[in-house]
PDB file of C-alpha atoms in Angstrom:
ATOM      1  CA  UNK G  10       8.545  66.220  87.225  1.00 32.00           C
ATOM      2  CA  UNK G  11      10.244  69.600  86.410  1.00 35.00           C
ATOM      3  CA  UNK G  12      12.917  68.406  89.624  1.00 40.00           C
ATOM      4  CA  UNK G  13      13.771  65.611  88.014  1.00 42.00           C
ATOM      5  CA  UNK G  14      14.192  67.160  84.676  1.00 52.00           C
ATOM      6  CA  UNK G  15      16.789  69.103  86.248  1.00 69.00           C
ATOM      7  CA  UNK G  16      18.910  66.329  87.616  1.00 82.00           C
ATOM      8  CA  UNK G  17      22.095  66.315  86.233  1.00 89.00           C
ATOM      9  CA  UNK G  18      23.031  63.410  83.839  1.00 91.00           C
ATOM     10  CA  UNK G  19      25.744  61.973  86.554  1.00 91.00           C
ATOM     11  CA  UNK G  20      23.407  62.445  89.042  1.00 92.00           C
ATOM     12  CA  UNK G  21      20.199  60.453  86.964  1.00 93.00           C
ATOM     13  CA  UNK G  22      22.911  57.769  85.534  1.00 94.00           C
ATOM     14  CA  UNK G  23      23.539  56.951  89.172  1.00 93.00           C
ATOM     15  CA  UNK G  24      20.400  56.654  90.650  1.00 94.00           C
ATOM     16  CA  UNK G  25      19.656  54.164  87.210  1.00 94.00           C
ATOM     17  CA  UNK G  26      22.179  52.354  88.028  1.00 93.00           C
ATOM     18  CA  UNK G  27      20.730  51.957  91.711  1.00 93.00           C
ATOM     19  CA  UNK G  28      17.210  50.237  90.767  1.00 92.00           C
ATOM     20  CA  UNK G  29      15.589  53.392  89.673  1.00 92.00           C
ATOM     21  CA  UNK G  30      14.747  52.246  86.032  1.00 91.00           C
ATOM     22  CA  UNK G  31      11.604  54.628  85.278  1.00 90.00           C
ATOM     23  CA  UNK G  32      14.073  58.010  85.309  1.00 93.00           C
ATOM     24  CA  UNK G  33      16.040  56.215  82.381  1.00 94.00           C
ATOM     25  CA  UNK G  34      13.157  57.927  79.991  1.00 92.00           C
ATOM     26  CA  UNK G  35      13.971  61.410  81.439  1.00 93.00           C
ATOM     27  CA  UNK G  36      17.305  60.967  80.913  1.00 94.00           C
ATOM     28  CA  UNK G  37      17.106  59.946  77.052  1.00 94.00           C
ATOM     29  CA  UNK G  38      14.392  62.343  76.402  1.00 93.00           C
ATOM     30  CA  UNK G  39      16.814  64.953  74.854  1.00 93.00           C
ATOM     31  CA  UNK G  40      17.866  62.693  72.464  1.00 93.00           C
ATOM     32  CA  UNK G  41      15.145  60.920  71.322  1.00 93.00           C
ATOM     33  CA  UNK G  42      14.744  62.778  68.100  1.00 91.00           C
ATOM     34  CA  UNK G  43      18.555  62.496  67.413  1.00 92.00           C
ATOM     35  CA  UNK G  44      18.835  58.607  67.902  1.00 94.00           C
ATOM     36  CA  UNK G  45      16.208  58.441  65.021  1.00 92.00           C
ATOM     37  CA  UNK G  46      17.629  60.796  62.703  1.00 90.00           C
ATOM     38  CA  UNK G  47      20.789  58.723  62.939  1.00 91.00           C
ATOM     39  CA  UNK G  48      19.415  55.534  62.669  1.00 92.00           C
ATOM     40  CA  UNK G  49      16.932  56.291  59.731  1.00 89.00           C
ATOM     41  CA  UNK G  50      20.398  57.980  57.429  1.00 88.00           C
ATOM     42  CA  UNK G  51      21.445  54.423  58.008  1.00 89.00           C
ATOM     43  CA  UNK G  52      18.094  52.619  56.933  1.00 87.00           C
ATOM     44  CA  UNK G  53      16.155  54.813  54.799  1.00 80.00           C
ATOM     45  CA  UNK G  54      12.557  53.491  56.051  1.00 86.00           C
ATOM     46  CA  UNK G  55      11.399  54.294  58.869  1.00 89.00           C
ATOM     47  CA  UNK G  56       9.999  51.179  60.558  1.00 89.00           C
ATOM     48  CA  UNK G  57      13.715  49.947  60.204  1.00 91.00           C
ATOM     49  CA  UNK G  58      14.857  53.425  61.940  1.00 91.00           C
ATOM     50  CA  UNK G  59      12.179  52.894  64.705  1.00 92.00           C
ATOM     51  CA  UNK G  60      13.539  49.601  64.895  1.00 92.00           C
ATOM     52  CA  UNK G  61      17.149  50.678  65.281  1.00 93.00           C
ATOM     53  CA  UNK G  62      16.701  53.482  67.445  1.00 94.00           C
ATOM     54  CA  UNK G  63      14.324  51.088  69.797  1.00 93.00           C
ATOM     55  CA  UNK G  64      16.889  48.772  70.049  1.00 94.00           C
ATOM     56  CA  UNK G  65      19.894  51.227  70.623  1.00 95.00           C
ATOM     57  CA  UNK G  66      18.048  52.998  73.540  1.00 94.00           C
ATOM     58  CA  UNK G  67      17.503  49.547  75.144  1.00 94.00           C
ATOM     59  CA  UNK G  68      20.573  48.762  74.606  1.00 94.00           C
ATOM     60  CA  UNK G  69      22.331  51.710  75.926  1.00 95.00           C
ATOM     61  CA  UNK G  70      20.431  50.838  79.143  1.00 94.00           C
ATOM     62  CA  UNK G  71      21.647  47.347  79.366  1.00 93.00           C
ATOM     63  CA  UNK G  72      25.525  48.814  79.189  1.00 93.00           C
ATOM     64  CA  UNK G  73      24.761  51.877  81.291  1.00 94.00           C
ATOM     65  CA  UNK G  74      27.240  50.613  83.877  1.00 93.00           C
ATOM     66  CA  UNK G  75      29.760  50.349  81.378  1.00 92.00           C
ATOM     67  CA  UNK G  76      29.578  54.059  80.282  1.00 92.00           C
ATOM     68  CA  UNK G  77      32.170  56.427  81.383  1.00 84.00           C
ATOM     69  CA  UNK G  78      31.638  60.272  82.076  1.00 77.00           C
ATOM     70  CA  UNK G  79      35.050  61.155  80.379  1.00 76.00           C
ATOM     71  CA  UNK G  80      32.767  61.388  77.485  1.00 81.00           C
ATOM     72  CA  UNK G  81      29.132  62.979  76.894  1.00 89.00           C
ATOM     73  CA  UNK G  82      26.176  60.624  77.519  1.00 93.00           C
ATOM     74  CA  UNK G  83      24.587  62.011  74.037  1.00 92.00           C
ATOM     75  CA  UNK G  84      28.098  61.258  72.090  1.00 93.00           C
ATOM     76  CA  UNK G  85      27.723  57.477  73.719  1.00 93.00           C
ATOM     77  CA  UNK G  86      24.197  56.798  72.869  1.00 95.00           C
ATOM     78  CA  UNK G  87      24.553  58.008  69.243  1.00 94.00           C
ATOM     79  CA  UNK G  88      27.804  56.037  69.098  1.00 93.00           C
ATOM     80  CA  UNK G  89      25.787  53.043  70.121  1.00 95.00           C
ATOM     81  CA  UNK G  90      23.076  54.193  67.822  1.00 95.00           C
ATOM     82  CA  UNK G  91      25.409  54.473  64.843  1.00 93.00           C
ATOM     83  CA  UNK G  92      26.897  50.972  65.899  1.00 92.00           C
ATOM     84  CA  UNK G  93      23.748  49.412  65.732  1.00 93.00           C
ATOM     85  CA  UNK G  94      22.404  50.530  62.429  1.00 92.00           C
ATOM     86  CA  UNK G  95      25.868  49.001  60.927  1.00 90.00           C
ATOM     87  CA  UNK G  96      25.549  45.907  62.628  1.00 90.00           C
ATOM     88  CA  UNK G  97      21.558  45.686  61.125  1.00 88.00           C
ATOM     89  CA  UNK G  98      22.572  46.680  57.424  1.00 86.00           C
ATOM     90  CA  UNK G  99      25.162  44.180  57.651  1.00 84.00           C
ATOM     91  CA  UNK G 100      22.594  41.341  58.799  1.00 80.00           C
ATOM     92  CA  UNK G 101      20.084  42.420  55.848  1.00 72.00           C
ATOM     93  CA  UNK G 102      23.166  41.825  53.381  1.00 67.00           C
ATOM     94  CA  UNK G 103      23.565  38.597  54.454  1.00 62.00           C
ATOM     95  CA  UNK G 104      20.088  37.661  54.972  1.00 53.00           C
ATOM     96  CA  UNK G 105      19.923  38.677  50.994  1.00 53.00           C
ATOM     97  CA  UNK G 106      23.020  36.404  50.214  1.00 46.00           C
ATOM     98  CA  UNK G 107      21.645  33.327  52.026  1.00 46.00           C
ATOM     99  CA  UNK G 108      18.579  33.361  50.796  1.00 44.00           C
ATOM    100  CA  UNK G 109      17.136  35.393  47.815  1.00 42.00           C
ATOM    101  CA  UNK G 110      13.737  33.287  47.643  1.00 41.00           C
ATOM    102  CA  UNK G 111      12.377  33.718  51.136  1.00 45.00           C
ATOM    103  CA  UNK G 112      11.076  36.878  52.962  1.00 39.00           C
ATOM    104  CA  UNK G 113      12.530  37.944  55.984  1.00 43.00           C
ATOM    105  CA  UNK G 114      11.251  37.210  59.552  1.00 47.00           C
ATOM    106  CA  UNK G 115       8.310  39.893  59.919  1.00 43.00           C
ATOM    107  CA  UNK G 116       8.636  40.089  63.808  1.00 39.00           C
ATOM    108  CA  UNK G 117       9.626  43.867  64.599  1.00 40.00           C
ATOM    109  CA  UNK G 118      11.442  42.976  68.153  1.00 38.00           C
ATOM    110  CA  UNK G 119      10.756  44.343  71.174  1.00 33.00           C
ATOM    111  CA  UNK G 120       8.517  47.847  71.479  1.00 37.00           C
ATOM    112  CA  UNK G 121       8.531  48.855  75.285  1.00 37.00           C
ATOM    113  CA  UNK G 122       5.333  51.427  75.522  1.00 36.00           C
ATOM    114  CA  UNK G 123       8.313  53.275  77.442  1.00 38.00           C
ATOM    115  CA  UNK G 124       9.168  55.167  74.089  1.00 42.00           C
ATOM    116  CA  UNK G 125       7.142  57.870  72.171  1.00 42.00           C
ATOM    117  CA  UNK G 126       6.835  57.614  68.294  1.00 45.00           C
ATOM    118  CA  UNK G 127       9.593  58.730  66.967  1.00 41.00           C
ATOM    119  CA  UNK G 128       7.576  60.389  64.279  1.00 44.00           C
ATOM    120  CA  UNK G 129       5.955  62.725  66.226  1.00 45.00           C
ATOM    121  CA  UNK G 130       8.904  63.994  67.563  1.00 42.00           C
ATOM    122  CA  UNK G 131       8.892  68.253  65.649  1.00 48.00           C
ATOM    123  CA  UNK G 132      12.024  68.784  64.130  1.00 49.00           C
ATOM    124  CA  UNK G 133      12.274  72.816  64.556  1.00 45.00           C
ATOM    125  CA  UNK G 134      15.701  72.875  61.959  1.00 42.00           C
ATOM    126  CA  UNK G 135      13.609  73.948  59.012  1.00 44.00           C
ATOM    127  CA  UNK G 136      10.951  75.735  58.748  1.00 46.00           C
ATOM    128  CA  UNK G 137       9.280  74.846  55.110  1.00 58.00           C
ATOM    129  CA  UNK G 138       8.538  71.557  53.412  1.00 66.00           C
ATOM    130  CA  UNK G 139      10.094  72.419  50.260  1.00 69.00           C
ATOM    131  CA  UNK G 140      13.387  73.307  51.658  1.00 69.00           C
ATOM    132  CA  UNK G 141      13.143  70.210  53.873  1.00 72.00           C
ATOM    133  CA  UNK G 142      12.760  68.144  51.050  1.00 78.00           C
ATOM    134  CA  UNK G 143      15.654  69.114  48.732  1.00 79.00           C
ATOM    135  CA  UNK G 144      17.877  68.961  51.604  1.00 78.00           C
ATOM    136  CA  UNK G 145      16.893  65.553  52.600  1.00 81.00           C
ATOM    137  CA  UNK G 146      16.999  64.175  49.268  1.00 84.00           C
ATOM    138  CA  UNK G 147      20.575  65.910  48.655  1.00 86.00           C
ATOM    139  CA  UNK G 148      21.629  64.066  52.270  1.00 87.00           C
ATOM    140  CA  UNK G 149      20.290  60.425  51.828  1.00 87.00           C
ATOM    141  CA  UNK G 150      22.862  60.588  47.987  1.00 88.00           C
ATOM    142  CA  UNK G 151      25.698  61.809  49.956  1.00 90.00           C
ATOM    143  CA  UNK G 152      27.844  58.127  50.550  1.00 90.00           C
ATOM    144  CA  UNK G 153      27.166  56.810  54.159  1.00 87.00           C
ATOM    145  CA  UNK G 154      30.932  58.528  55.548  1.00 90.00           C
ATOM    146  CA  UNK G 155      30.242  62.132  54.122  1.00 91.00           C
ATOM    147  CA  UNK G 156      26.280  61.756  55.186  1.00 91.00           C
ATOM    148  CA  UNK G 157      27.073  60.146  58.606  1.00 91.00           C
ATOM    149  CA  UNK G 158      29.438  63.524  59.313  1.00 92.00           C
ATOM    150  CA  UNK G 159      27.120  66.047  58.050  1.00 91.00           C
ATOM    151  CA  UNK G 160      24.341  64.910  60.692  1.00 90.00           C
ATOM    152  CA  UNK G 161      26.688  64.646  63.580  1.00 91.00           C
ATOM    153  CA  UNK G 162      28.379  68.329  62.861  1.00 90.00           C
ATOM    154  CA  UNK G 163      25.687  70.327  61.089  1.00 87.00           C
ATOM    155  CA  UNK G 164      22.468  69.112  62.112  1.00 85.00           C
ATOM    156  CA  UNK G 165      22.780  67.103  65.247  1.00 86.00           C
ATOM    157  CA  UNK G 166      25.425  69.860  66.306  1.00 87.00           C
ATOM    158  CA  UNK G 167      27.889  67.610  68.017  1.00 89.00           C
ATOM    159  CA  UNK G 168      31.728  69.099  68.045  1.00 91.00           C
ATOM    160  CA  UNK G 169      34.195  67.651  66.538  1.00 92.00           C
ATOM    161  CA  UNK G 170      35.929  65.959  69.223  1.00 92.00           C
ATOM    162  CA  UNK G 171      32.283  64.785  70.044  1.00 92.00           C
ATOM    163  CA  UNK G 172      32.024  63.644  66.016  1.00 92.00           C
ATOM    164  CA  UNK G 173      35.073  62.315  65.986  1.00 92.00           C
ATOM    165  CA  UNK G 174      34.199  59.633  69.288  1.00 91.00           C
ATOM    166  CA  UNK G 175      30.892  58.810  68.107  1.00 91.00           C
ATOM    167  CA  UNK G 176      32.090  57.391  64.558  1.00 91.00           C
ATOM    168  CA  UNK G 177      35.368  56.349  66.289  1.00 89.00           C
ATOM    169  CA  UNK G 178      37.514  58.066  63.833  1.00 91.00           C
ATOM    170  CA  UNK G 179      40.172  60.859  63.898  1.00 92.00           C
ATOM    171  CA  UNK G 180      39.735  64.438  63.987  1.00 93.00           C
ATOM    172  CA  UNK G 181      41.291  65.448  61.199  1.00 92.00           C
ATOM    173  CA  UNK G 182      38.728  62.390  59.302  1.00 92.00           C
ATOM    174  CA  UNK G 183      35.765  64.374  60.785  1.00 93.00           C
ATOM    175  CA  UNK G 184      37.270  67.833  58.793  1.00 93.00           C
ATOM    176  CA  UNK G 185      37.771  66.392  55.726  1.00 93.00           C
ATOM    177  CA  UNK G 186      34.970  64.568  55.289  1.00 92.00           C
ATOM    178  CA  UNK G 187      32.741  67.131  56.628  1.00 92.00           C
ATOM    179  CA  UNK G 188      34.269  69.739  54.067  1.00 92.00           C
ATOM    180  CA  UNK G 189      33.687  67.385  51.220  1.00 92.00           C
ATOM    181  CA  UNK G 190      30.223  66.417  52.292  1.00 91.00           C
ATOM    182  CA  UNK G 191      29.293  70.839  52.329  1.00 90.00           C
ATOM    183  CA  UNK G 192      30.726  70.551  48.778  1.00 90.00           C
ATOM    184  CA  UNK G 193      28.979  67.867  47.873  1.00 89.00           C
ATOM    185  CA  UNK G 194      25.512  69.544  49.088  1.00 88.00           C
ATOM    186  CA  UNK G 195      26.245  73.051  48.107  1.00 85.00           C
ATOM    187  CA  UNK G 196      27.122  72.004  44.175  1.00 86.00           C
ATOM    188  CA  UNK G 197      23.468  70.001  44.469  1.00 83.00           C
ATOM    189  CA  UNK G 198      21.672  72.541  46.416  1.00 80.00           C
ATOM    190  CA  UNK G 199      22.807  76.265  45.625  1.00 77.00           C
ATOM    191  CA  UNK G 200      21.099  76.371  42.272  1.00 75.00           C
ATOM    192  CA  UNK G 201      17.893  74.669  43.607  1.00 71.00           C
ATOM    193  CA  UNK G 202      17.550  77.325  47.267  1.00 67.00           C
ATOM    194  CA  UNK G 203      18.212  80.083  45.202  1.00 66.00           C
ATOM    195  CA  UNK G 204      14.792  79.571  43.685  1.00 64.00           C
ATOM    196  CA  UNK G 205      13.269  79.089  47.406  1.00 57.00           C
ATOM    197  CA  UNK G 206      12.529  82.490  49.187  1.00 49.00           C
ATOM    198  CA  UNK G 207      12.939  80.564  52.794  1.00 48.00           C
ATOM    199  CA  UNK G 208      12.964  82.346  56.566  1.00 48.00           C
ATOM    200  CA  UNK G 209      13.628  79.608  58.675  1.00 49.00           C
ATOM    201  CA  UNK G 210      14.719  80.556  62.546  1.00 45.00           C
ATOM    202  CA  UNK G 211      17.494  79.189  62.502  1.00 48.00           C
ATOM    203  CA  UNK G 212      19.878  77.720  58.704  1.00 51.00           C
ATOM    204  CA  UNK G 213      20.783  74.757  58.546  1.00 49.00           C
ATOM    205  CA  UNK G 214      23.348  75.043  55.956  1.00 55.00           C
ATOM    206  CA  UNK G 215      24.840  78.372  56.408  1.00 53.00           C
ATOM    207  CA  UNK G 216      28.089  77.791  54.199  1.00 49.00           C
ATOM    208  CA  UNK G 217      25.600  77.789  51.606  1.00 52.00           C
TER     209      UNK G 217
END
């Protein structure tokens, strides 16, 4: 197992691509965690997000032959990810429009035992509930274009050219709206983490 763990993503793609279907989980394992976080700023709930991200990793798979190494394999999938979760909000609007009186279809798709929970993947970025809270409630207000930057750059740590291909926009888009979503947080959150005494490894928002 450790060998294969330590295949290089070309090298794993590849061999996918050549009938061996099973290494496909090794090769999204990484990103498990961040394919949910995206998809769940997009739905707020989480069997929606579960949903999403499901649905996005399956789908990556089915266009696997399609994706090209110019780019990251991470940057792809949570491009696909963050393609997906549009496409579903937009369904649920119209669902609402063309029919107010009836409840939607219950059936939850497809559920391959492939997958972990997402929910017990351990998020490591902070440390204390408290803290965790604020921050998430001060995220899910920011509008989707500010919110949708912050997680790419500041949690999920892509770069900016990596932001920037993922949401399909231009670089200088990423800056500003990154910039205005940090103001946005720091004029909610300053006054509220200055009452926190917090130690976490590693801060998430260190322009606060």
């Amino acid at each position: 197992m450790p060998q294969v763990m330590n295949r290089p993503e070309p090298e794993m793609i590849a061999a996918i691509l050549a009938g061996d279907i099973q290494l496909y989980h090794e090769l999204i394992r990484p990103y498990e965690r961040s394919v949910y976080v995206m998809a769940l700023s997009y739905m707020k709930n989480e069997a929606d997000a579960e949903d999403v991200a499901q649905e996005s990793i399956v789908r990556a798979l089915r266009k696997l032959s399609s994706f090209r190494a110019e780019s990251k394999f991470s940057t792809w999938l949570i491009s696909i990810t963050i393609n997906e979760a549009r496409t579903r909000l937009r369904r649920q609007v119209l669902v609402r429009m063309e029919s107010l009186d009836q409840l939607p279809d219950g059936d939850k798709g497809l559920s391959p035992a492939l997958f972990r929970d997402w929910r017990e993947i351990p998020s490591e970025a902070i440390e204390r509930d408290e803290v965790r809270k604020l921050i998430q409630q001060a995220v899910d207000q920011l509008p989707d274009i500010y919110r949708e930057v912050f997680l790419l750059r500041d949690v999920e740590e892509l770069s900016i050219n990596e932001a920037a291909e993922a949401l399909k926009i231009s670089i200088p888009s990423v800056k500003v709206r990154l910039h205005r979503a940090r103001l946005m947080l720091q004029k909610q959150l300053a006054p509220q983490l200055r009452t926190v005494n917090r130690t976490p490894k590693r801060r998430l928002l260190p322009w606060l």
